[in-house]
Coordinates of C-alpha atoms in Angstrom, one line a residue:
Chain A
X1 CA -76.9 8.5 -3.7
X2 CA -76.3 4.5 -4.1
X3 CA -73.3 2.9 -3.4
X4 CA -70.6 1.2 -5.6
X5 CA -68.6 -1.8 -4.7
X6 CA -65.4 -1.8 -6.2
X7 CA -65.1 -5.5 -7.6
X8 CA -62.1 -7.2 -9.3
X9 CA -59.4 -4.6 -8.8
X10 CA -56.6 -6.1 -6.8
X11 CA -54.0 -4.0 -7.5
X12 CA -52.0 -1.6 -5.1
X13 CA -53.8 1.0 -4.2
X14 CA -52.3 5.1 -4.6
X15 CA -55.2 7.0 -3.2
X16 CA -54.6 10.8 -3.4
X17 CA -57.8 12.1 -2.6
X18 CA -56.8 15.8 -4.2
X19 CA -59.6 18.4 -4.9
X20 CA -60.2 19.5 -8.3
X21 CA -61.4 22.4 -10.0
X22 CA -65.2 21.7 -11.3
X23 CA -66.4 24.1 -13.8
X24 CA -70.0 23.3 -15.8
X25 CA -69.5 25.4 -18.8
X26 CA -72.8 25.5 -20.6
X27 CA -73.1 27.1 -24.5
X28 CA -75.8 29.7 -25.2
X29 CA -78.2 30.3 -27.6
X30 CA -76.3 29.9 -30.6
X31 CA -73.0 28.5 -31.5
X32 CA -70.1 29.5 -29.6
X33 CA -66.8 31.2 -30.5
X34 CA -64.4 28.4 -29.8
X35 CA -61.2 30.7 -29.3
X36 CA -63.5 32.5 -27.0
X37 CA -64.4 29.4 -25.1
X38 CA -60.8 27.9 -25.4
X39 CA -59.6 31.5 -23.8
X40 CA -62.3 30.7 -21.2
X41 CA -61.1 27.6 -20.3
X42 CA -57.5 28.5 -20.0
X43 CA -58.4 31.2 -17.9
X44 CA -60.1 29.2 -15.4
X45 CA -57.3 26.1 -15.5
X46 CA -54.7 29.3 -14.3
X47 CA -56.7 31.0 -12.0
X48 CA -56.1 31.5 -9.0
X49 CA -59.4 31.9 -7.5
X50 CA -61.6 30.4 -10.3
X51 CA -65.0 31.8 -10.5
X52 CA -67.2 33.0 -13.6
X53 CA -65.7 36.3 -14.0
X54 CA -63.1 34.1 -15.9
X55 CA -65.7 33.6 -18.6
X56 CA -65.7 37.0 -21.3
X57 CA -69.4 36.3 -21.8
X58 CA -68.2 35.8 -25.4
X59 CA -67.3 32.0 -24.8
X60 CA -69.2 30.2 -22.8
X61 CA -72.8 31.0 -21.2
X62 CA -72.2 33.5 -18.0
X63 CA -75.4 33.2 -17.2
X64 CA -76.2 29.1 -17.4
X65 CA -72.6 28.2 -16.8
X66 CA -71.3 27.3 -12.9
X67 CA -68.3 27.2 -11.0
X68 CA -69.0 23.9 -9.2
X69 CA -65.5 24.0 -7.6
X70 CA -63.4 26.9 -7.4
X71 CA -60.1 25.3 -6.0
X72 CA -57.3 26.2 -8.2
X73 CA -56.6 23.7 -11.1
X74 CA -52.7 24.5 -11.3
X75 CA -51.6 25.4 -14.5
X76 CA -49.9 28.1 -15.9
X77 CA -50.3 29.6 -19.3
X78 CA -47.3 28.8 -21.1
X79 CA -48.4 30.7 -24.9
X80 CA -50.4 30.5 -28.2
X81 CA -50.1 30.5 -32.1
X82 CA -52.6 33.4 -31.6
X83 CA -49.9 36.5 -31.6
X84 CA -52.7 38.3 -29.6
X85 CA -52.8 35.8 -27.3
X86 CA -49.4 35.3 -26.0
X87 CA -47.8 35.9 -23.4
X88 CA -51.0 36.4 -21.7
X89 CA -54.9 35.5 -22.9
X90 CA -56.4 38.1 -24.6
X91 CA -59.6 40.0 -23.3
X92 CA -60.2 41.4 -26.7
X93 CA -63.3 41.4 -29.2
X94 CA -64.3 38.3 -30.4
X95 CA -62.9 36.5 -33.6
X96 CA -65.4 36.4 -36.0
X97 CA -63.3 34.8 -38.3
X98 CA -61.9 31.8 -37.6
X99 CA -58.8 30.7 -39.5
X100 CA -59.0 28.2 -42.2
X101 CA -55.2 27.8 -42.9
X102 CA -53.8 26.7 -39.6
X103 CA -54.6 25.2 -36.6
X104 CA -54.4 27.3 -33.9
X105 CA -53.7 26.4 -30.2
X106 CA -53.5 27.5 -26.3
X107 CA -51.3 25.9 -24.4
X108 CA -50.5 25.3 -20.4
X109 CA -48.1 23.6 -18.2
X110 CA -48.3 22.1 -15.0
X111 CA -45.3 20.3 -12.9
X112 CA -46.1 16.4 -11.6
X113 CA -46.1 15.4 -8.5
X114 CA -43.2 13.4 -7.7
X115 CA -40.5 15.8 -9.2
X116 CA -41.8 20.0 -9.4
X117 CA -39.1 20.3 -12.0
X118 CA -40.6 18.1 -14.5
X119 CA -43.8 19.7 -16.7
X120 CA -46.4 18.4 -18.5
X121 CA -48.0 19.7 -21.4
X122 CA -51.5 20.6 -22.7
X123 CA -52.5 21.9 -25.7
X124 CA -56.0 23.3 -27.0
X125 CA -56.6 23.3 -30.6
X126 CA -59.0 25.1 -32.9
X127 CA -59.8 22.4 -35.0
X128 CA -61.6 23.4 -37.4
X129 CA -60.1 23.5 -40.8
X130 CA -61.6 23.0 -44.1
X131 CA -63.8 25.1 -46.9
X132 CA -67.1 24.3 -45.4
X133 CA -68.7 27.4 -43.3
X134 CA -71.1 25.6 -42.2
X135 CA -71.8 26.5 -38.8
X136 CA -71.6 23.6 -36.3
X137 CA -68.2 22.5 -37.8
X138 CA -66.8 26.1 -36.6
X139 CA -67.1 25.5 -33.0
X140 CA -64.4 22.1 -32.4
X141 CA -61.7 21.9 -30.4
X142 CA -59.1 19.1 -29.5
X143 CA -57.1 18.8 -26.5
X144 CA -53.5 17.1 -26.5
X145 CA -50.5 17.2 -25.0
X146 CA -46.9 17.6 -25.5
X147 CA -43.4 17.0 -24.3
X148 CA -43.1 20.9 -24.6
X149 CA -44.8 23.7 -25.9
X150 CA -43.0 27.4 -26.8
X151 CA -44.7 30.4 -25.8
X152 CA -45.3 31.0 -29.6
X153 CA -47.1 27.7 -29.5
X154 CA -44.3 25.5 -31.0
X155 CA -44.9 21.9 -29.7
X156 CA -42.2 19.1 -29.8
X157 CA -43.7 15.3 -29.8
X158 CA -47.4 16.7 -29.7
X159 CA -49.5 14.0 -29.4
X160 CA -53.2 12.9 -31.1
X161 CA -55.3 16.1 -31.8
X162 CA -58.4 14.0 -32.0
X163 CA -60.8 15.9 -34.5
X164 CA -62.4 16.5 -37.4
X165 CA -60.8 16.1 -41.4
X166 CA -59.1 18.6 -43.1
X167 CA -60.7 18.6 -46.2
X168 CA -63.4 17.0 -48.3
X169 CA -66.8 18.2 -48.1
X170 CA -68.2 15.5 -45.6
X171 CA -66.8 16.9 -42.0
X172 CA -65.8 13.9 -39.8
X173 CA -66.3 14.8 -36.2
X174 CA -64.6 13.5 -33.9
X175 CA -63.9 16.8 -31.8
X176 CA -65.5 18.0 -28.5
X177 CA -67.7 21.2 -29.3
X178 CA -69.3 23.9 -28.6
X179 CA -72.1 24.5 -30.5
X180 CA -75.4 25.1 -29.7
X181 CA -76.5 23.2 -26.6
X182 CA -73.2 21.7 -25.9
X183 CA -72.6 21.0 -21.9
X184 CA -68.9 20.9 -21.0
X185 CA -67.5 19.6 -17.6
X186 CA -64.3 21.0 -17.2
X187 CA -62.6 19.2 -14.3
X188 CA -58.8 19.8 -13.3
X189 CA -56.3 19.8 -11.2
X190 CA -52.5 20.0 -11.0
X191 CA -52.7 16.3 -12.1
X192 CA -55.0 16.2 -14.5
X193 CA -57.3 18.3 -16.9
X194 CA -60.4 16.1 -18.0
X195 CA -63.1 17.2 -20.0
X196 CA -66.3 15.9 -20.8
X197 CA -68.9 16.9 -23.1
X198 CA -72.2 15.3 -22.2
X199 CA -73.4 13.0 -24.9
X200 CA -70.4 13.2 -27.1
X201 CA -67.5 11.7 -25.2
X202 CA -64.3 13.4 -23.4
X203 CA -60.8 14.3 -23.7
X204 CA -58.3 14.5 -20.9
X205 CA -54.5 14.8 -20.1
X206 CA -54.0 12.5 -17.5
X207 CA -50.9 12.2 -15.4
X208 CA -49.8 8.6 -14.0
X209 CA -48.1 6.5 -10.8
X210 CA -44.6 6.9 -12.3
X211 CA -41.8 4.1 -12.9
X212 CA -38.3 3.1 -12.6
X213 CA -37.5 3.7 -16.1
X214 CA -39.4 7.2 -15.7
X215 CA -36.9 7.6 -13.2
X216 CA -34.4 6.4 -15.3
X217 CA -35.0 8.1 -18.4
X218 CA -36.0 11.5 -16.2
X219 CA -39.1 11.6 -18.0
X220 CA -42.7 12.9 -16.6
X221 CA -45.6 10.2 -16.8
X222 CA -48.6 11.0 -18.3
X223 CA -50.3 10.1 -21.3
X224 CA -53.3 12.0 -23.4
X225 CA -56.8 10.3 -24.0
X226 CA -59.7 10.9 -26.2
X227 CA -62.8 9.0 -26.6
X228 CA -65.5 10.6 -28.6
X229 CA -68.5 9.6 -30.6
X230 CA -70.5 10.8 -33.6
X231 CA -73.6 12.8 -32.2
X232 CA -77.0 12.0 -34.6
X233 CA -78.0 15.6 -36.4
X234 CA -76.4 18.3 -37.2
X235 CA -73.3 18.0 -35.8
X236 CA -72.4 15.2 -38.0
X237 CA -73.0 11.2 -38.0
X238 CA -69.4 10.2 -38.9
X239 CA -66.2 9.5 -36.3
X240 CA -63.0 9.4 -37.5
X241 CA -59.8 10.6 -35.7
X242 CA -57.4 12.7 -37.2
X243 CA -54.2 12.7 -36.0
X244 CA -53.0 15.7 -38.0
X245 CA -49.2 15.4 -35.6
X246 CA -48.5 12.0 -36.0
X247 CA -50.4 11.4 -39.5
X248 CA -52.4 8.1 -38.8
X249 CA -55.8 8.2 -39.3
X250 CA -57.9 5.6 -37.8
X251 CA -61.1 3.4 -38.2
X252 CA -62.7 4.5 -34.4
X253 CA -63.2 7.1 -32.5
X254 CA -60.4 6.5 -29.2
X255 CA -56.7 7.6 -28.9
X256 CA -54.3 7.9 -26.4
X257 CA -51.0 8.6 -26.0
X258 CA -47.4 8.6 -24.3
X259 CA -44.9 10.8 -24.1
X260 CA -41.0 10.5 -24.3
X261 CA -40.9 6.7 -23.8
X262 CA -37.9 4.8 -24.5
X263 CA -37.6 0.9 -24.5
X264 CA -34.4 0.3 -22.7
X265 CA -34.2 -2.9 -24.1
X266 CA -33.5 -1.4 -27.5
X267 CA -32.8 2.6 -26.7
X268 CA -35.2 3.5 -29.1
X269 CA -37.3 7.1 -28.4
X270 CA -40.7 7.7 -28.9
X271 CA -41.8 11.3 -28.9
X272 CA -44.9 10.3 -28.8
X273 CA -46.0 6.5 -28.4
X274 CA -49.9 5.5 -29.4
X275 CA -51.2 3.6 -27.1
X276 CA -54.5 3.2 -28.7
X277 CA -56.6 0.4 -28.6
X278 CA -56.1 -0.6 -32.0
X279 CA -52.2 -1.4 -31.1
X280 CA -51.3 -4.8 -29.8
X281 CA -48.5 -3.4 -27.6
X282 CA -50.6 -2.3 -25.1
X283 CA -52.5 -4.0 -22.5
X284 CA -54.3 -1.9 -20.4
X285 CA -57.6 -1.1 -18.8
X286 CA -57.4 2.4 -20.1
X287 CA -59.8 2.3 -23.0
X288 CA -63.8 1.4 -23.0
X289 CA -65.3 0.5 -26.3
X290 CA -67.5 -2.2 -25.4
X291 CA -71.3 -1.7 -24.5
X292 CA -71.2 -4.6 -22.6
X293 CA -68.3 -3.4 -20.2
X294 CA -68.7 -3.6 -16.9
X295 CA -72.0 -5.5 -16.6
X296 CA -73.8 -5.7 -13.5
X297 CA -72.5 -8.3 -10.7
X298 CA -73.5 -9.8 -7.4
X299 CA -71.9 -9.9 -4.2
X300 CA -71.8 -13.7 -2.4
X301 CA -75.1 -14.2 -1.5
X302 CA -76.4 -12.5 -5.0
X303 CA -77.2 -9.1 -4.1
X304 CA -77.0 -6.6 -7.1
X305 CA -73.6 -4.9 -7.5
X306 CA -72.2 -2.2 -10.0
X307 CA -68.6 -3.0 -11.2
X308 CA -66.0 -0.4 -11.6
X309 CA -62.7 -0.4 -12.7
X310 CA -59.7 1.7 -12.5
X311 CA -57.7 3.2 -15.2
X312 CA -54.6 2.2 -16.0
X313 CA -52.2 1.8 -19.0
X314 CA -49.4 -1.0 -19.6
X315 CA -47.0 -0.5 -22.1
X316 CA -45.4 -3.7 -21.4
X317 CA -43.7 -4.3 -24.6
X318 CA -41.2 -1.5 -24.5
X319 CA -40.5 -2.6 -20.8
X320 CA -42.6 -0.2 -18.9
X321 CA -44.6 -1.7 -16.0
X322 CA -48.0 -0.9 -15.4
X323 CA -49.1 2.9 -14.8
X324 CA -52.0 3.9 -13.2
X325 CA -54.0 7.0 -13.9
X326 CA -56.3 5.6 -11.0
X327 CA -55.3 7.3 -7.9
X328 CA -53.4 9.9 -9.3
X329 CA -57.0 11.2 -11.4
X330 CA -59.7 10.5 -8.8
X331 CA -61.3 8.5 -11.4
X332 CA -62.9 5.7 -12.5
X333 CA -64.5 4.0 -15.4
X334 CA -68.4 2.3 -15.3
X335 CA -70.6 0.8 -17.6
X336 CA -73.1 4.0 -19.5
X337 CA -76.6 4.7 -17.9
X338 CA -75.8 4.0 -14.5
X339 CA -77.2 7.7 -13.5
X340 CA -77.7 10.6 -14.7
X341 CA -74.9 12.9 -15.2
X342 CA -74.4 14.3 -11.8
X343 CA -75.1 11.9 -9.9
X344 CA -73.7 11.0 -6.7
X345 CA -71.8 8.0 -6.3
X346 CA -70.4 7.1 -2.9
X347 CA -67.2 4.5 -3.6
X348 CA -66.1 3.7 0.0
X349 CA -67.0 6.8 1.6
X350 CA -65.9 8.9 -1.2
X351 CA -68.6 10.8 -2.7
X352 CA -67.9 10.5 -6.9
X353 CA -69.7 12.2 -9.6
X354 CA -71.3 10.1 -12.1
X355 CA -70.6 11.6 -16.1
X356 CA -72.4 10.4 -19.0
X357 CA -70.3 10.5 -21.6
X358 CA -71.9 8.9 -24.6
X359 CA -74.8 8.2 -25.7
X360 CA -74.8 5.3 -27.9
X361 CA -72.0 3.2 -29.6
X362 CA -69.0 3.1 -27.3
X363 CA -70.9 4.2 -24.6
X364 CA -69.1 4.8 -20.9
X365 CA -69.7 6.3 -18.0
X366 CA -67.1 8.2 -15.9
X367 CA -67.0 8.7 -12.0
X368 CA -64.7 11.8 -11.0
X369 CA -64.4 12.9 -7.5
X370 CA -65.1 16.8 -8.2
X371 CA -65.1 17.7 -4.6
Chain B
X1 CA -35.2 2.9 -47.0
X2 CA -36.9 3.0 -43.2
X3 CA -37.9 0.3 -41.3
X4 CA -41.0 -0.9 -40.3
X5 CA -40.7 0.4 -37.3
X6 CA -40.1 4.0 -38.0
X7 CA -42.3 3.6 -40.9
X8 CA -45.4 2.5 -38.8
X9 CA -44.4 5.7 -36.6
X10 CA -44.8 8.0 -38.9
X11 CA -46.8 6.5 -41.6
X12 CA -46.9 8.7 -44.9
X13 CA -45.7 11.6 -43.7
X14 CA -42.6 13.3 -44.6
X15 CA -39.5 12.2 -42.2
X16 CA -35.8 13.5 -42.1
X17 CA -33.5 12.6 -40.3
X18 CA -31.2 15.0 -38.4
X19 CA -28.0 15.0 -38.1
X20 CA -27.1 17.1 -34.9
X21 CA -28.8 16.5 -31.0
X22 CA -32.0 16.8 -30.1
X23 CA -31.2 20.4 -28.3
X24 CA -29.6 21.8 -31.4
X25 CA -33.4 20.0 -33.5
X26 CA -35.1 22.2 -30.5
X27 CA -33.2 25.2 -31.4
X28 CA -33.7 24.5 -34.9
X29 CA -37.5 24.2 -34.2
X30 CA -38.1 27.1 -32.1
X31 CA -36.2 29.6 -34.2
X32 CA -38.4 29.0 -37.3
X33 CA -41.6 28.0 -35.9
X34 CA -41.8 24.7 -36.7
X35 CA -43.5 22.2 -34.4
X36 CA -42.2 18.1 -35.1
X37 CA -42.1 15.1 -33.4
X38 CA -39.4 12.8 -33.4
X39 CA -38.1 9.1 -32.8
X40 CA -34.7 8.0 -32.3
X41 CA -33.9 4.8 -33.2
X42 CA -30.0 3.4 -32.9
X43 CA -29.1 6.8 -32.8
X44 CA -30.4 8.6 -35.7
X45 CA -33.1 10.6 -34.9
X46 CA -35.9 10.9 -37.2
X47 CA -38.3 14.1 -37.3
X48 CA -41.6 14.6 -39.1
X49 CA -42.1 18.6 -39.0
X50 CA -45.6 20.9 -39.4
X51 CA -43.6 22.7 -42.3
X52 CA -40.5 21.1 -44.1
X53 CA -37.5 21.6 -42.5
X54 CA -35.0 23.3 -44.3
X55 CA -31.5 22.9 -42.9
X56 CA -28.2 21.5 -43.7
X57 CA -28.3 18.9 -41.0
X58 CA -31.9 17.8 -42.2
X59 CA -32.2 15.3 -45.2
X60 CA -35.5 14.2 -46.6
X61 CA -35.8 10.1 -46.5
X62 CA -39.7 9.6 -47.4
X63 CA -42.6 12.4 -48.7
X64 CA -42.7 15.3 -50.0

């Protein structure tokens, strides 16, 4: 246990200090089924009393995986593309065969704070698509989010699936996994649904403080990010995103996006609205490429500190002031290799968890109150 | 021809533009399976679909 110092963050302060559900889902001896593992993990996001009898022993490991924290995430199951898995999961026999003609996709719904009638949206993808059977590349999935989602799994203004190519014989991964040795935090609550894969980077669905022109507009805040990186071996050496929804592929291996925004300066509606770090329009703290982020600091008379720094998005040019996920999300950003994933971190008398998402290139670190 | 703004949007991907409200595009949506985004910009919206859309109130402006 060693304590953080929160330095340079001057802003208001929103602390909700909510509980979350805290799942470690740990893959087996040999690459897991992802439908399997996606069933898993909606099971546990809409159970009432999480607990590894959620896991079909199919999915994820039932014997190395733990419920860390069995407060209920929230959601509720809203449908799939999978005919057998709508309206409710299905318990049945594994998929051997995974589709190679369409993504398939789980999705759930869970209302925001400051109005019960508004939903988010969160969808799980199968990702993997293409003529390649080569193992390791079966066992990706995506998480994004949506204004809404059918029960049949028909999304309007889906945003970024991060993920792997379509086609082509080299397989660009940019997915989380679960393939052999894969480690997946699963951390959620009625706010928020964050996932981290040890090593190889996270995806969440993050809702924020809300705004006037929210209010205005009668739109839910929150916003989808993905940060991921190529893992060295088998599981591929490239990292592109995909965005198979809104069609723009990119040079790195971050997205993140809005939902439903309109600029009221010009009445113009974005379905979906990148705020990825590769736009101008956004100035935020909400994305961490740099490997120099968050450097260590010293306190007046030079003692060593850690920095962190809240997350927080600004879509300033289409008149939006700044949101914070910060607050809302018990969780922060800090510079990679401060611990060792698991870790306690105690920020003010909160006790945080310390993640290591990556492990080289856009390396981060992520603090998460799980408890 | 689209502006740059709705072509930056939705970069090469087929758009149309649909002539009807965004609850009668939902409806449109739902009943044939057909998951899309969409922009609206000075009133017309404009929708890039999973599968083409095929509707009287939907005409093709870019793609396939």
């Amino acid at each position: 246990m060693f304590e953080l110092r929160i330095l340079l963050w001057t802003a208001e302060q929103h602390w909700y200090k909510g509980f979350n559900m805290y799942a470690k889902l740990v893959v087996g001896a040999a690459d897991a089924n992802v439908y399997q593992c996606i069933r898993d993990m909606c099971r546990l996001l809409t159970a009432a009393t999480p607990s590894i009898a959620n896991l079909s022993g199919q999915g994820f490991s039932t014997t190395s995986s733990a419920i860390l924290d069995d407060t209920p995430a929230g959601w509720t199951f809203v449908g799939s593309s999978k005919p057998t898995d709508t309206p409710a999961i299905g318990d049945g026999a594994a998929d051997a065969t995974l589709s190679t003609s369409a993504y398939l996709n789980w999705a759930l719904s869970a209302p925001m704070a400051n109005d019960a009638t508004k939903l988010k949206y969160a969808l799980f993808t199968q990702s993997f698509i293409g003529v390649s059977a080569t193992t390791p590349y079966k066992s990706m999935f995506s998480l994004s989010g949506a204004e809404s989602v059918t029960s049949a799994g028909v999304a309007t203004n889906e945003g970024y699936r991060q993920g792997n190519s379509a086609t082509g014989a080299t397989i660009l991964s940019a997915n989380l996994h679960v393939g052999i040795g894969s480690i997946i935090h699963l951390i959620a609550n009625a706010r928020h649904i964050t996932i981290i894969q040890e090593t190889k980077g996270m995806m969440a669905l993050w809702e924020t403080t809300s705004t006037d022109v929210h209010s205005f507009y009668g739109k839910p805040a929150f916003v989808t990010y993905a940060h991921t990186n190529a893992v060295a071996g088998s599981l591929g050496v490239i990292s592109t995103v995909t965005v198979p929804n809104v069609g723009t592929a990119n040079a790195n291996v971050i997205s993140g996006v809005a939902f439903g925004v309109t600029n009221p300066n010009t009445g113009t509606f974005y379905g979906t609205y990148d705020i990825s770090v590769g736009a101008t329009k956004n100035i935020s703290n909400l994305f961490q490429a740099s490997l120099t982020a968050r450097a260590n600091s010293v306190d007046a008379v030079g003692n060593p500190k850690y920095q962190i720094s809240p997350v927080f998005l600004h879509n300033s040019d289409i008149g939006y002031p700044v949101q914070y996920v910060s607050g809302i999300v018990p969780i922060y950003w800090c510079k990679a290799g401060l611990g060792s994933t698991g870790d306690n971190v105690d920020i003010s008398g909160d006790t945080y968890t310390y993640f290591n998402a990556a492990n080289s290139g856009g390396a981060f670190g992520v603090l998460l109150k799980t408890s | 021809m689209l502006n740059q703004e709705i072509l930056a949007y939705f970069g090469d991907n087929p758009v149309y533009t649909f002539d009807g409200s965004v609850q009668e595009l939902k409806e449109l949506q739902e009943s044939t399976a057909n998951s899309y985004g969409y922009m609206i910009v000075a009133g017309v919206i404009y929708v890039r679909a999973e599968n083409p859309i095929v509707d009287s109130r939907a005409a093709l402006v870019q793609g396939v």
